[in-house]
PDB file of N, CA and C in Angstrom:
ATOM      1  N   MET Q   9       0.838  -1.174   0.000  1.00 56.00           N
ATOM      2  CA  MET Q   9       0.000   0.000   0.000  1.00 56.00           C
ATOM      3  C   MET Q   9       0.886   1.241   0.000  1.00 56.00           C
ATOM      4  N   ASN Q  10       0.509   2.214  -0.805  1.00 57.00           N
ATOM      5  CA  ASN Q  10       1.255   3.462  -0.876  1.00 57.00           C
ATOM      6  C   ASN Q  10       0.837   4.381   0.253  1.00 57.00           C
ATOM      7  N   HIS Q  11       1.795   5.064   0.779  1.00 63.00           N
ATOM      8  CA  HIS Q  11       1.515   6.044   1.815  1.00 63.00           C
ATOM      9  C   HIS Q  11       1.146   7.357   1.125  1.00 63.00           C
ATOM     10  N   PRO Q  12       0.116   8.079   1.525  1.00 65.00           N
ATOM     11  CA  PRO Q  12      -0.332   9.296   0.832  1.00 65.00           C
ATOM     12  C   PRO Q  12       0.701  10.415   0.828  1.00 65.00           C
ATOM     13  N   ASP Q  13       1.629  10.458   1.764  1.00 74.00           N
ATOM     14  CA  ASP Q  13       2.623  11.518   1.815  1.00 74.00           C
ATOM     15  C   ASP Q  13       3.916  11.134   1.108  1.00 74.00           C
ATOM     16  N   LYS Q  14       4.035   9.902   0.684  1.00 77.00           N
ATOM     17  CA  LYS Q  14       5.253   9.422   0.042  1.00 77.00           C
ATOM     18  C   LYS Q  14       5.050   9.429  -1.476  1.00 77.00           C
ATOM     19  N   PRO Q  15       5.984  10.061  -2.232  1.00 80.00           N
ATOM     20  CA  PRO Q  15       5.832  10.078  -3.687  1.00 80.00           C
ATOM     21  C   PRO Q  15       5.992   8.680  -4.282  1.00 80.00           C
ATOM     22  N   ALA Q  16       5.383   8.479  -5.409  1.00 79.00           N
ATOM     23  CA  ALA Q  16       5.458   7.191  -6.088  1.00 79.00           C
ATOM     24  C   ALA Q  16       6.884   6.924  -6.534  1.00 79.00           C
ATOM     25  N   ASP Q  17       7.292   5.655  -6.510  1.00 79.00           N
ATOM     26  CA  ASP Q  17       8.647   5.255  -6.912  1.00 79.00           C
ATOM     27  C   ASP Q  17       8.570   4.642  -8.305  1.00 79.00           C
ATOM     28  N   PHE Q  18       9.123   5.370  -9.280  1.00 74.00           N
ATOM     29  CA  PHE Q  18       9.135   4.884 -10.651  1.00 74.00           C
ATOM     30  C   PHE Q  18      10.526   4.412 -11.073  1.00 74.00           C
ATOM     31  N   SER Q  19      11.409   4.144 -10.125  1.00 78.00           N
ATOM     32  CA  SER Q  19      12.789   3.789 -10.446  1.00 78.00           C
ATOM     33  C   SER Q  19      12.909   2.476 -11.206  1.00 78.00           C
ATOM     34  N   ARG Q  20      11.957   1.582 -11.098  1.00 82.00           N
ATOM     35  CA  ARG Q  20      12.028   0.281 -11.777  1.00 82.00           C
ATOM     36  C   ARG Q  20      11.211   0.258 -13.074  1.00 82.00           C
ATOM     37  N   VAL Q  21      10.671   1.393 -13.459  1.00 77.00           N
ATOM     38  CA  VAL Q  21       9.860   1.467 -14.674  1.00 77.00           C
ATOM     39  C   VAL Q  21      10.773   1.731 -15.861  1.00 77.00           C
ATOM     40  N   GLY Q  22      10.548   1.023 -16.939  1.00 75.00           N
ATOM     41  CA  GLY Q  22      11.329   1.217 -18.153  1.00 75.00           C
ATOM     42  C   GLY Q  22      10.403   1.326 -19.347  1.00 75.00           C
ATOM     43  N   SER Q  23      10.994   1.675 -20.478  1.00 72.00           N
ATOM     44  CA  SER Q  23      10.187   1.725 -21.698  1.00 72.00           C
ATOM     45  C   SER Q  23      11.039   1.256 -22.857  1.00 72.00           C
ATOM     46  N   ARG Q  24      10.363   0.769 -23.879  1.00 74.00           N
ATOM     47  CA  ARG Q  24      11.056   0.263 -25.042  1.00 74.00           C
ATOM     48  C   ARG Q  24      10.087   0.309 -26.211  1.00 74.00           C
ATOM     49  N   ALA Q  25      10.611   0.683 -27.361  1.00 66.00           N
ATOM     50  CA  ALA Q  25       9.785   0.701 -28.563  1.00 66.00           C
ATOM     51  C   ALA Q  25      10.539  -0.023 -29.673  1.00 66.00           C
ATOM     52  N   ASP Q  26       9.892  -0.975 -30.261  1.00 68.00           N
ATOM     53  CA  ASP Q  26      10.472  -1.718 -31.370  1.00 68.00           C
ATOM     54  C   ASP Q  26       9.643  -1.440 -32.610  1.00 68.00           C
ATOM     55  N   SER Q  27      10.319  -1.349 -33.729  1.00 65.00           N
ATOM     56  CA  SER Q  27       9.608  -1.133 -34.976  1.00 65.00           C
ATOM     57  C   SER Q  27      10.289  -1.917 -36.074  1.00 65.00           C
ATOM     58  N   THR Q  28       9.485  -2.535 -36.894  1.00 68.00           N
ATOM     59  CA  THR Q  28      10.026  -3.240 -38.048  1.00 68.00           C
ATOM     60  C   THR Q  28       9.757  -2.456 -39.325  1.00 68.00           C
ATOM     61  N   ALA Q  29       9.160  -1.279 -39.157  1.00 66.00           N
ATOM     62  CA  ALA Q  29       8.830  -0.449 -40.319  1.00 66.00           C
ATOM     63  C   ALA Q  29      10.108   0.114 -40.945  1.00 66.00           C
ATOM     64  N   GLU Q  30      10.110   0.173 -42.281  1.00 73.00           N
ATOM     65  CA  GLU Q  30      11.233   0.768 -42.991  1.00 73.00           C
ATOM     66  C   GLU Q  30      11.038   2.284 -43.049  1.00 73.00           C
ATOM     67  N   THR Q  31      12.124   2.986 -43.260  1.00 73.00           N
ATOM     68  CA  THR Q  31      12.033   4.429 -43.407  1.00 73.00           C
ATOM     69  C   THR Q  31      11.313   4.746 -44.710  1.00 73.00           C
ATOM     70  N   ALA Q  32      10.334   5.624 -44.630  1.00 71.00           N
ATOM     71  CA  ALA Q  32       9.546   5.980 -45.814  1.00 71.00           C
ATOM     72  C   ALA Q  32      10.405   6.757 -46.810  1.00 71.00           C
ATOM     73  N   ASP Q  33      10.189   6.488 -48.097  1.00 76.00           N
ATOM     74  CA  ASP Q  33      10.908   7.190 -49.163  1.00 76.00           C
ATOM     75  C   ASP Q  33       9.958   8.199 -49.798  1.00 76.00           C
ATOM     76  N   PHE Q  34      10.211   9.477 -49.556  1.00 69.00           N
ATOM     77  CA  PHE Q  34       9.373  10.541 -50.089  1.00 69.00           C
ATOM     78  C   PHE Q  34      10.036  11.244 -51.267  1.00 69.00           C
ATOM     79  N   SER Q  35      11.051  10.669 -51.857  1.00 75.00           N
ATOM     80  CA  SER Q  35      11.799  11.347 -52.919  1.00 75.00           C
ATOM     81  C   SER Q  35      10.956  11.603 -54.169  1.00 75.00           C
ATOM     82  N   GLY Q  36       9.935  10.821 -54.396  1.00 74.00           N
ATOM     83  CA  GLY Q  36       9.106  11.009 -55.580  1.00 74.00           C
ATOM     84  C   GLY Q  36       7.847  11.808 -55.329  1.00 74.00           C
ATOM     85  N   VAL Q  37       7.707  12.351 -54.154  1.00 71.00           N
ATOM     86  CA  VAL Q  37       6.503  13.089 -53.786  1.00 71.00           C
ATOM     87  C   VAL Q  37       6.653  14.551 -54.181  1.00 71.00           C
ATOM     88  N   SER Q  38       5.607  15.109 -54.746  1.00 68.00           N
ATOM     89  CA  SER Q  38       5.605  16.534 -55.048  1.00 68.00           C
ATOM     90  C   SER Q  38       4.326  17.129 -54.480  1.00 68.00           C
ATOM     91  N   GLY Q  39       4.328  18.419 -54.325  1.00 67.00           N
ATOM     92  CA  GLY Q  39       3.160  19.082 -53.756  1.00 67.00           C
ATOM     93  C   GLY Q  39       2.750  20.280 -54.580  1.00 67.00           C
ATOM     94  N   ARG Q  40       1.494  20.660 -54.454  1.00 69.00           N
ATOM     95  CA  ARG Q  40       0.970  21.817 -55.163  1.00 69.00           C
ATOM     96  C   ARG Q  40      -0.172  22.392 -54.352  1.00 69.00           C
ATOM     97  N   VAL Q  41      -0.226  23.697 -54.296  1.00 63.00           N
ATOM     98  CA  VAL Q  41      -1.303  24.363 -53.568  1.00 63.00           C
ATOM     99  C   VAL Q  41      -2.103  25.176 -54.565  1.00 63.00           C
ATOM    100  N   ASP Q  42      -3.378  24.920 -54.610  1.00 64.00           N
ATOM    101  CA  ASP Q  42      -4.281  25.692 -55.462  1.00 64.00           C
ATOM    102  C   ASP Q  42      -5.102  26.606 -54.570  1.00 64.00           C
ATOM    103  N   THR Q  43      -5.334  27.797 -55.051  1.00 60.00           N
ATOM    104  CA  THR Q  43      -6.155  28.727 -54.293  1.00 60.00           C
ATOM    105  C   THR Q  43      -7.020  29.532 -55.247  1.00 60.00           C
ATOM    106  N   THR Q  44      -8.148  29.933 -54.744  1.00 57.00           N
ATOM    107  CA  THR Q  44      -9.018  30.795 -55.542  1.00 57.00           C
ATOM    108  C   THR Q  44      -8.818  32.254 -55.153  1.00 57.00           C
ATOM    109  N   ALA Q  45      -7.969  32.497 -54.154  1.00 53.00           N
ATOM    110  CA  ALA Q  45      -7.711  33.877 -53.726  1.00 53.00           C
ATOM    111  C   ALA Q  45      -6.904  34.600 -54.797  1.00 53.00           C
ATOM    112  N   GLU Q  46      -7.259  35.845 -55.019  1.00 51.00           N
ATOM    113  CA  GLU Q  46      -6.521  36.666 -55.970  1.00 51.00           C
ATOM    114  C   GLU Q  46      -5.348  37.324 -55.265  1.00 51.00           C
ATOM    115  N   ARG Q  47      -4.256  37.457 -55.997  1.00 48.00           N
ATOM    116  CA  ARG Q  47      -3.117  38.186 -55.454  1.00 48.00           C
ATOM    117  C   ARG Q  47      -3.343  39.659 -55.742  1.00 48.00           C
ATOM    118  N   VAL Q  48      -3.322  40.438 -54.697  1.00 50.00           N
ATOM    119  CA  VAL Q  48      -3.572  41.859 -54.847  1.00 50.00           C
ATOM    120  C   VAL Q  48      -2.309  42.617 -54.468  1.00 50.00           C
ATOM    121  N   ASP Q  49      -1.738  43.305 -55.432  1.00 62.00           N
ATOM    122  CA  ASP Q  49      -0.580  44.155 -55.186  1.00 62.00           C
ATOM    123  C   ASP Q  49      -1.033  45.594 -55.366  1.00 62.00           C
ATOM    124  N   THR Q  50      -1.717  46.100 -54.377  1.00 71.00           N
ATOM    125  CA  THR Q  50      -2.270  47.435 -54.456  1.00 71.00           C
ATOM    126  C   THR Q  50      -1.205  48.458 -54.091  1.00 71.00           C
ATOM    127  N   PRO Q  51      -0.938  49.383 -54.996  1.00 75.00           N
ATOM    128  CA  PRO Q  51       0.035  50.420 -54.657  1.00 75.00           C
ATOM    129  C   PRO Q  51      -0.471  51.283 -53.508  1.00 75.00           C
ATOM    130  N   GLN Q  52       0.462  51.769 -52.732  1.00 91.00           N
ATOM    131  CA  GLN Q  52       0.124  52.691 -51.656  1.00 91.00           C
ATOM    132  C   GLN Q  52       0.209  54.114 -52.188  1.00 91.00           C
ATOM    133  N   THR Q  53      -0.286  55.030 -51.388  1.00 95.00           N
ATOM    134  CA  THR Q  53      -0.107  56.443 -51.711  1.00 95.00           C
ATOM    135  C   THR Q  53       0.605  57.104 -50.541  1.00 95.00           C
ATOM    136  N   TYR Q  54       1.226  58.226 -50.837  1.00 96.00           N
ATOM    137  CA  TYR Q  54       1.931  58.989 -49.811  1.00 96.00           C
ATOM    138  C   TYR Q  54       1.719  60.464 -50.097  1.00 96.00           C
ATOM    139  N   THR Q  55       1.341  61.207 -49.074  1.00 97.00           N
ATOM    140  CA  THR Q  55       1.174  62.651 -49.209  1.00 97.00           C
ATOM    141  C   THR Q  55       2.491  63.330 -48.842  1.00 97.00           C
ATOM    142  N   VAL Q  56       3.037  64.051 -49.787  1.00 97.00           N
ATOM    143  CA  VAL Q  56       4.330  64.718 -49.613  1.00 97.00           C
ATOM    144  C   VAL Q  56       4.243  65.746 -48.489  1.00 97.00           C
ATOM    145  N   GLU Q  57       5.253  65.714 -47.628  1.00 97.00           N
ATOM    146  CA  GLU Q  57       5.356  66.671 -46.537  1.00 97.00           C
ATOM    147  C   GLU Q  57       6.529  67.599 -46.804  1.00 97.00           C
ATOM    148  N   ARG Q  58       6.511  68.745 -46.142  1.00 96.00           N
ATOM    149  CA  ARG Q  58       7.588  69.718 -46.304  1.00 96.00           C
ATOM    150  C   ARG Q  58       8.937  69.069 -45.989  1.00 96.00           C
ATOM    151  N   GLY Q  59       9.910  69.275 -46.880  1.00 96.00           N
ATOM    152  CA  GLY Q  59      11.247  68.727 -46.686  1.00 96.00           C
ATOM    153  C   GLY Q  59      11.457  67.353 -47.312  1.00 96.00           C
ATOM    154  N   ASP Q  60      10.390  66.728 -47.810  1.00 97.00           N
ATOM    155  CA  ASP Q  60      10.517  65.417 -48.445  1.00 97.00           C
ATOM    156  C   ASP Q  60      11.262  65.504 -49.767  1.00 97.00           C
ATOM    157  N   THR Q  61      11.938  64.421 -50.103  1.00 97.00           N
ATOM    158  CA  THR Q  61      12.515  64.226 -51.434  1.00 97.00           C
ATOM    159  C   THR Q  61      12.087  62.839 -51.886  1.00 97.00           C
ATOM    160  N   LEU Q  62      12.180  62.581 -53.174  1.00 97.00           N
ATOM    161  CA  LEU Q  62      11.834  61.242 -53.656  1.00 97.00           C
ATOM    162  C   LEU Q  62      12.763  60.194 -53.046  1.00 97.00           C
ATOM    163  N   SER Q  63      14.029  60.561 -52.843  1.00 97.00           N
ATOM    164  CA  SER Q  63      14.976  59.631 -52.214  1.00 97.00           C
ATOM    165  C   SER Q  63      14.549  59.292 -50.792  1.00 97.00           C
ATOM    166  N   HIS Q  64      14.120  60.310 -50.051  1.00 96.00           N
ATOM    167  CA  HIS Q  64      13.662  60.109 -48.675  1.00 96.00           C
ATOM    168  C   HIS Q  64      12.437  59.191 -48.653  1.00 96.00           C
ATOM    169  N   ILE Q  65      11.511  59.428 -49.559  1.00 96.00           N
ATOM    170  CA  ILE Q  65      10.288  58.621 -49.627  1.00 96.00           C
ATOM    171  C   ILE Q  65      10.628  57.187 -50.028  1.00 96.00           C
ATOM    172  N   ALA Q  66      11.531  57.017 -50.997  1.00 96.00           N
ATOM    173  CA  ALA Q  66      11.948  55.673 -51.422  1.00 96.00           C
ATOM    174  C   ALA Q  66      12.599  54.917 -50.275  1.00 96.00           C
ATOM    175  N   LYS Q  67      13.441  55.580 -49.517  1.00 95.00           N
ATOM    176  CA  LYS Q  67      14.093  54.942 -48.362  1.00 95.00           C
ATOM    177  C   LYS Q  67      13.050  54.459 -47.368  1.00 95.00           C
ATOM    178  N   ARG Q  68      12.039  55.284 -47.156  1.00 94.00           N
ATOM    179  CA  ARG Q  68      10.977  54.936 -46.210  1.00 94.00           C
ATOM    180  C   ARG Q  68      10.190  53.695 -46.651  1.00 94.00           C
ATOM    181  N   PHE Q  69       9.844  53.637 -47.944  1.00 93.00           N
ATOM    182  CA  PHE Q  69       9.007  52.547 -48.425  1.00 93.00           C
ATOM    183  C   PHE Q  69       9.782  51.327 -48.901  1.00 93.00           C
ATOM    184  N   TYR Q  70      10.958  51.526 -49.469  1.00 93.00           N
ATOM    185  CA  TYR Q  70      11.708  50.419 -50.052  1.00 93.00           C
ATOM    186  C   TYR Q  70      12.975  50.059 -49.299  1.00 93.00           C
ATOM    187  N   GLY Q  71      13.392  50.935 -48.391  1.00 93.00           N
ATOM    188  CA  GLY Q  71      14.622  50.670 -47.664  1.00 93.00           C
ATOM    189  C   GLY Q  71      15.875  51.130 -48.386  1.00 93.00           C
ATOM    190  N   LYS Q  72      15.707  51.665 -49.603  1.00 93.00           N
ATOM    191  CA  LYS Q  72      16.841  52.150 -50.399  1.00 93.00           C
ATOM    192  C   LYS Q  72      16.475  53.480 -51.047  1.00 93.00           C
ATOM    193  N   ALA Q  73      17.292  54.489 -50.792  1.00 94.00           N
ATOM    194  CA  ALA Q  73      17.034  55.805 -51.383  1.00 94.00           C
ATOM    195  C   ALA Q  73      17.169  55.764 -52.901  1.00 94.00           C
ATOM    196  N   GLY Q  74      17.999  54.871 -53.408  1.00 93.00           N
ATOM    197  CA  GLY Q  74      18.240  54.774 -54.837  1.00 93.00           C
ATOM    198  C   GLY Q  74      17.054  54.293 -55.652  1.00 93.00           C
ATOM    199  N   GLU Q  75      15.995  53.885 -55.000  1.00 93.00           N
ATOM    200  CA  GLU Q  75      14.797  53.405 -55.704  1.00 93.00           C
ATOM    201  C   GLU Q  75      13.824  54.545 -56.023  1.00 93.00           C
ATOM    202  N   TRP Q  76      14.251  55.788 -55.862  1.00 96.00           N
ATOM    203  CA  TRP Q  76      13.375  56.941 -56.068  1.00 96.00           C
ATOM    204  C   TRP Q  76      12.786  56.993 -57.466  1.00 96.00           C
ATOM    205  N   ASN Q  77      13.514  56.478 -58.459  1.00 96.00           N
ATOM    206  CA  ASN Q  77      13.059  56.554 -59.848  1.00 96.00           C
ATOM    207  C   ASN Q  77      11.744  55.795 -60.065  1.00 96.00           C
ATOM    208  N   ALA Q  78      11.533  54.699 -59.317  1.00 95.00           N
ATOM    209  CA  ALA Q  78      10.278  53.942 -59.442  1.00 95.00           C
ATOM    210  C   ALA Q  78       9.089  54.824 -59.055  1.00 95.00           C
ATOM    211  N   ILE Q  79       9.274  55.620 -58.013  1.00 96.00           N
ATOM    212  CA  ILE Q  79       8.202  56.530 -57.576  1.00 96.00           C
ATOM    213  C   ILE Q  79       8.007  57.637 -58.609  1.00 96.00           C
ATOM    214  N   PHE Q  80       9.096  58.173 -59.116  1.00 97.00           N
ATOM    215  CA  PHE Q  80       9.005  59.219 -60.136  1.00 97.00           C
ATOM    216  C   PHE Q  80       8.253  58.721 -61.368  1.00 97.00           C
ATOM    217  N   GLU Q  81       8.628  57.545 -61.857  1.00 96.00           N
ATOM    218  CA  GLU Q  81       7.983  56.992 -63.057  1.00 96.00           C
ATOM    219  C   GLU Q  81       6.499  56.719 -62.838  1.00 96.00           C
ATOM    220  N   ALA Q  82       6.147  56.289 -61.644  1.00 96.00           N
ATOM    221  CA  ALA Q  82       4.739  55.990 -61.350  1.00 96.00           C
ATOM    222  C   ALA Q  82       3.892  57.251 -61.239  1.00 96.00           C
ATOM    223  N   ASN Q  83       4.550  58.404 -61.126  1.00 97.00           N
ATOM    224  CA  ASN Q  83       3.828  59.666 -60.940  1.00 97.00           C
ATOM    225  C   ASN Q  83       4.123  60.669 -62.044  1.00 97.00           C
ATOM    226  N   ARG Q  84       4.517  60.200 -63.209  1.00 96.00           N
ATOM    227  CA  ARG Q  84       4.847  61.078 -64.338  1.00 96.00           C
ATOM    228  C   ARG Q  84       3.682  61.974 -64.730  1.00 96.00           C
ATOM    229  N   ASP Q  85       2.463  61.542 -64.429  1.00 96.00           N
ATOM    230  CA  ASP Q  85       1.296  62.353 -64.779  1.00 96.00           C
ATOM    231  C   ASP Q  85       1.259  63.669 -64.000  1.00 96.00           C
ATOM    232  N   GLN Q  86       1.927  63.720 -62.851  1.00 95.00           N
ATOM    233  CA  GLN Q  86       1.924  64.947 -62.062  1.00 95.00           C
ATOM    234  C   GLN Q  86       3.325  65.485 -61.762  1.00 95.00           C
ATOM    235  N   LEU Q  87       4.354  64.735 -62.119  1.00 96.00           N
ATOM    236  CA  LEU Q  87       5.727  65.196 -61.893  1.00 96.00           C
ATOM    237  C   LEU Q  87       6.480  65.301 -63.211  1.00 96.00           C
ATOM    238  N   SER Q  88       7.084  66.445 -63.459  1.00 95.00           N
ATOM    239  CA  SER Q  88       7.916  66.599 -64.650  1.00 95.00           C
ATOM    240  C   SER Q  88       9.393  66.657 -64.280  1.00 95.00           C
ATOM    241  N   ASP Q  89       9.664  66.904 -62.994  1.00 96.00           N
ATOM    242  CA  ASP Q  89      11.034  67.016 -62.507  1.00 96.00           C
ATOM    243  C   ASP Q  89      11.096  66.333 -61.138  1.00 96.00           C
ATOM    244  N   PRO Q  90      11.967  65.330 -60.963  1.00 95.00           N
ATOM    245  CA  PRO Q  90      12.016  64.611 -59.687  1.00 95.00           C
ATOM    246  C   PRO Q  90      12.452  65.487 -58.515  1.00 95.00           C
ATOM    247  N   ASP Q  91      13.052  66.625 -58.802  1.00 95.00           N
ATOM    248  CA  ASP Q  91      13.490  67.527 -57.732  1.00 95.00           C
ATOM    249  C   ASP Q  91      12.433  68.548 -57.344  1.00 95.00           C
ATOM    250  N   ARG Q  92      11.269  68.487 -57.971  1.00 95.00           N
ATOM    251  CA  ARG Q  92      10.225  69.483 -57.694  1.00 95.00           C
ATOM    252  C   ARG Q  92       8.926  68.823 -57.247  1.00 95.00           C
ATOM    253  N   ILE Q  93       8.989  68.199 -56.089  1.00 97.00           N
ATOM    254  CA  ILE Q  93       7.751  67.690 -55.495  1.00 97.00           C
ATOM    255  C   ILE Q  93       7.285  68.729 -54.483  1.00 97.00           C
ATOM    256  N   GLN Q  94       5.985  68.792 -54.287  1.00 95.00           N
ATOM    257  CA  GLN Q  94       5.391  69.833 -53.461  1.00 95.00           C
ATOM    258  C   GLN Q  94       4.620  69.216 -52.292  1.00 95.00           C
ATOM    259  N   PRO Q  95       4.706  69.846 -51.118  1.00 97.00           N
ATOM    260  CA  PRO Q  95       3.884  69.381 -50.000  1.00 97.00           C
ATOM    261  C   PRO Q  95       2.414  69.336 -50.405  1.00 97.00           C
ATOM    262  N   GLY Q  96       1.754  68.291 -49.992  1.00 96.00           N
ATOM    263  CA  GLY Q  96       0.338  68.113 -50.316  1.00 96.00           C
ATOM    264  C   GLY Q  96       0.099  67.223 -51.523  1.00 96.00           C
ATOM    265  N   GLN Q  97       1.110  67.038 -52.375  1.00 96.00           N
ATOM    266  CA  GLN Q  97       0.930  66.132 -53.510  1.00 96.00           C
ATOM    267  C   GLN Q  97       0.746  64.713 -52.986  1.00 96.00           C
ATOM    268  N   VAL Q  98      -0.159  63.985 -53.618  1.00 97.00           N
ATOM    269  CA  VAL Q  98      -0.381  62.595 -53.251  1.00 97.00           C
ATOM    270  C   VAL Q  98       0.286  61.734 -54.320  1.00 97.00           C
ATOM    271  N   LEU Q  99       1.333  61.042 -53.924  1.00 97.00           N
ATOM    272  CA  LEU Q  99       2.106  60.225 -54.860  1.00 97.00           C
ATOM    273  C   LEU Q  99       1.727  58.759 -54.738  1.00 97.00           C
ATOM    274  N   VAL Q 100       1.701  58.085 -55.864  1.00 96.00           N
ATOM    275  CA  VAL Q 100       1.516  56.640 -55.882  1.00 96.00           C
ATOM    276  C   VAL Q 100       2.871  56.015 -55.595  1.00 96.00           C
ATOM    277  N   ILE Q 101       2.893  55.067 -54.668  1.00 95.00           N
ATOM    278  CA  ILE Q 101       4.100  54.325 -54.331  1.00 95.00           C
ATOM    279  C   ILE Q 101       3.910  52.921 -54.883  1.00 95.00           C
ATOM    280  N   PRO Q 102       4.583  52.603 -56.008  1.00 93.00           N
ATOM    281  CA  PRO Q 102       4.383  51.291 -56.610  1.00 93.00           C
ATOM    282  C   PRO Q 102       4.829  50.166 -55.677  1.00 93.00           C
ATOM    283  N   THR Q 103       4.148  49.054 -55.781  1.00 87.00           N
ATOM    284  CA  THR Q 103       4.460  47.901 -54.949  1.00 87.00           C
ATOM    285  C   THR Q 103       5.818  47.341 -55.338  1.00 87.00           C
ATOM    286  N   ARG Q 104       6.667  47.182 -54.360  1.00 73.00           N
ATOM    287  CA  ARG Q 104       7.999  46.599 -54.528  1.00 73.00           C
ATOM    288  C   ARG Q 104       8.301  45.825 -53.267  1.00 73.00           C
ATOM    289  N   GLU Q 105       9.228  44.888 -53.354  1.00 55.00           N
ATOM    290  CA  GLU Q 105       9.678  44.196 -52.140  1.00 55.00           C
ATOM    291  C   GLU Q 105      10.624  45.101 -51.396  1.00 55.00           C
ATOM    292  N   ARG Q 106      10.392  45.229 -50.122  1.00 48.00           N
ATOM    293  CA  ARG Q 106      11.284  46.050 -49.308  1.00 48.00           C
ATOM    294  C   ARG Q 106      12.562  45.257 -49.051  1.00 48.00           C
ATOM    295  N   GLN Q 107      13.682  45.913 -49.222  1.00 47.00           N
ATOM    296  CA  GLN Q 107      14.987  45.285 -49.019  1.00 47.00           C
ATOM    297  C   GLN Q 107      15.767  46.090 -48.008  1.00 47.00           C
ATOM    298  N   ASP Q 108      15.738  45.644 -46.761  1.00 47.00           N
ATOM    299  CA  ASP Q 108      16.440  46.388 -45.704  1.00 47.00           C
ATOM    300  C   ASP Q 108      17.909  46.053 -45.693  1.00 47.00           C
TER     301      ASP Q 108
END
């Protein structure tokens, strides 16, 4: 009989697992995922603030100031000179992968 204040003694308990199964070969298995979801790459917009430059905006969105030309090209309808952006202008920021 076990005493209620004495912890159980598991010192003689052991375990063992035997298997005759072979290692599964998954080398010929391929996978594919189908989805009905649409991929949406919606460009963002940014309202120019005093002191902004296209390089500054590119650094903020893309992590690289040198990507400013992508923003300039996406906004050719309202920008004729990349050095003349004005506070209050709403610029389209094309979707790109950010590279920090």
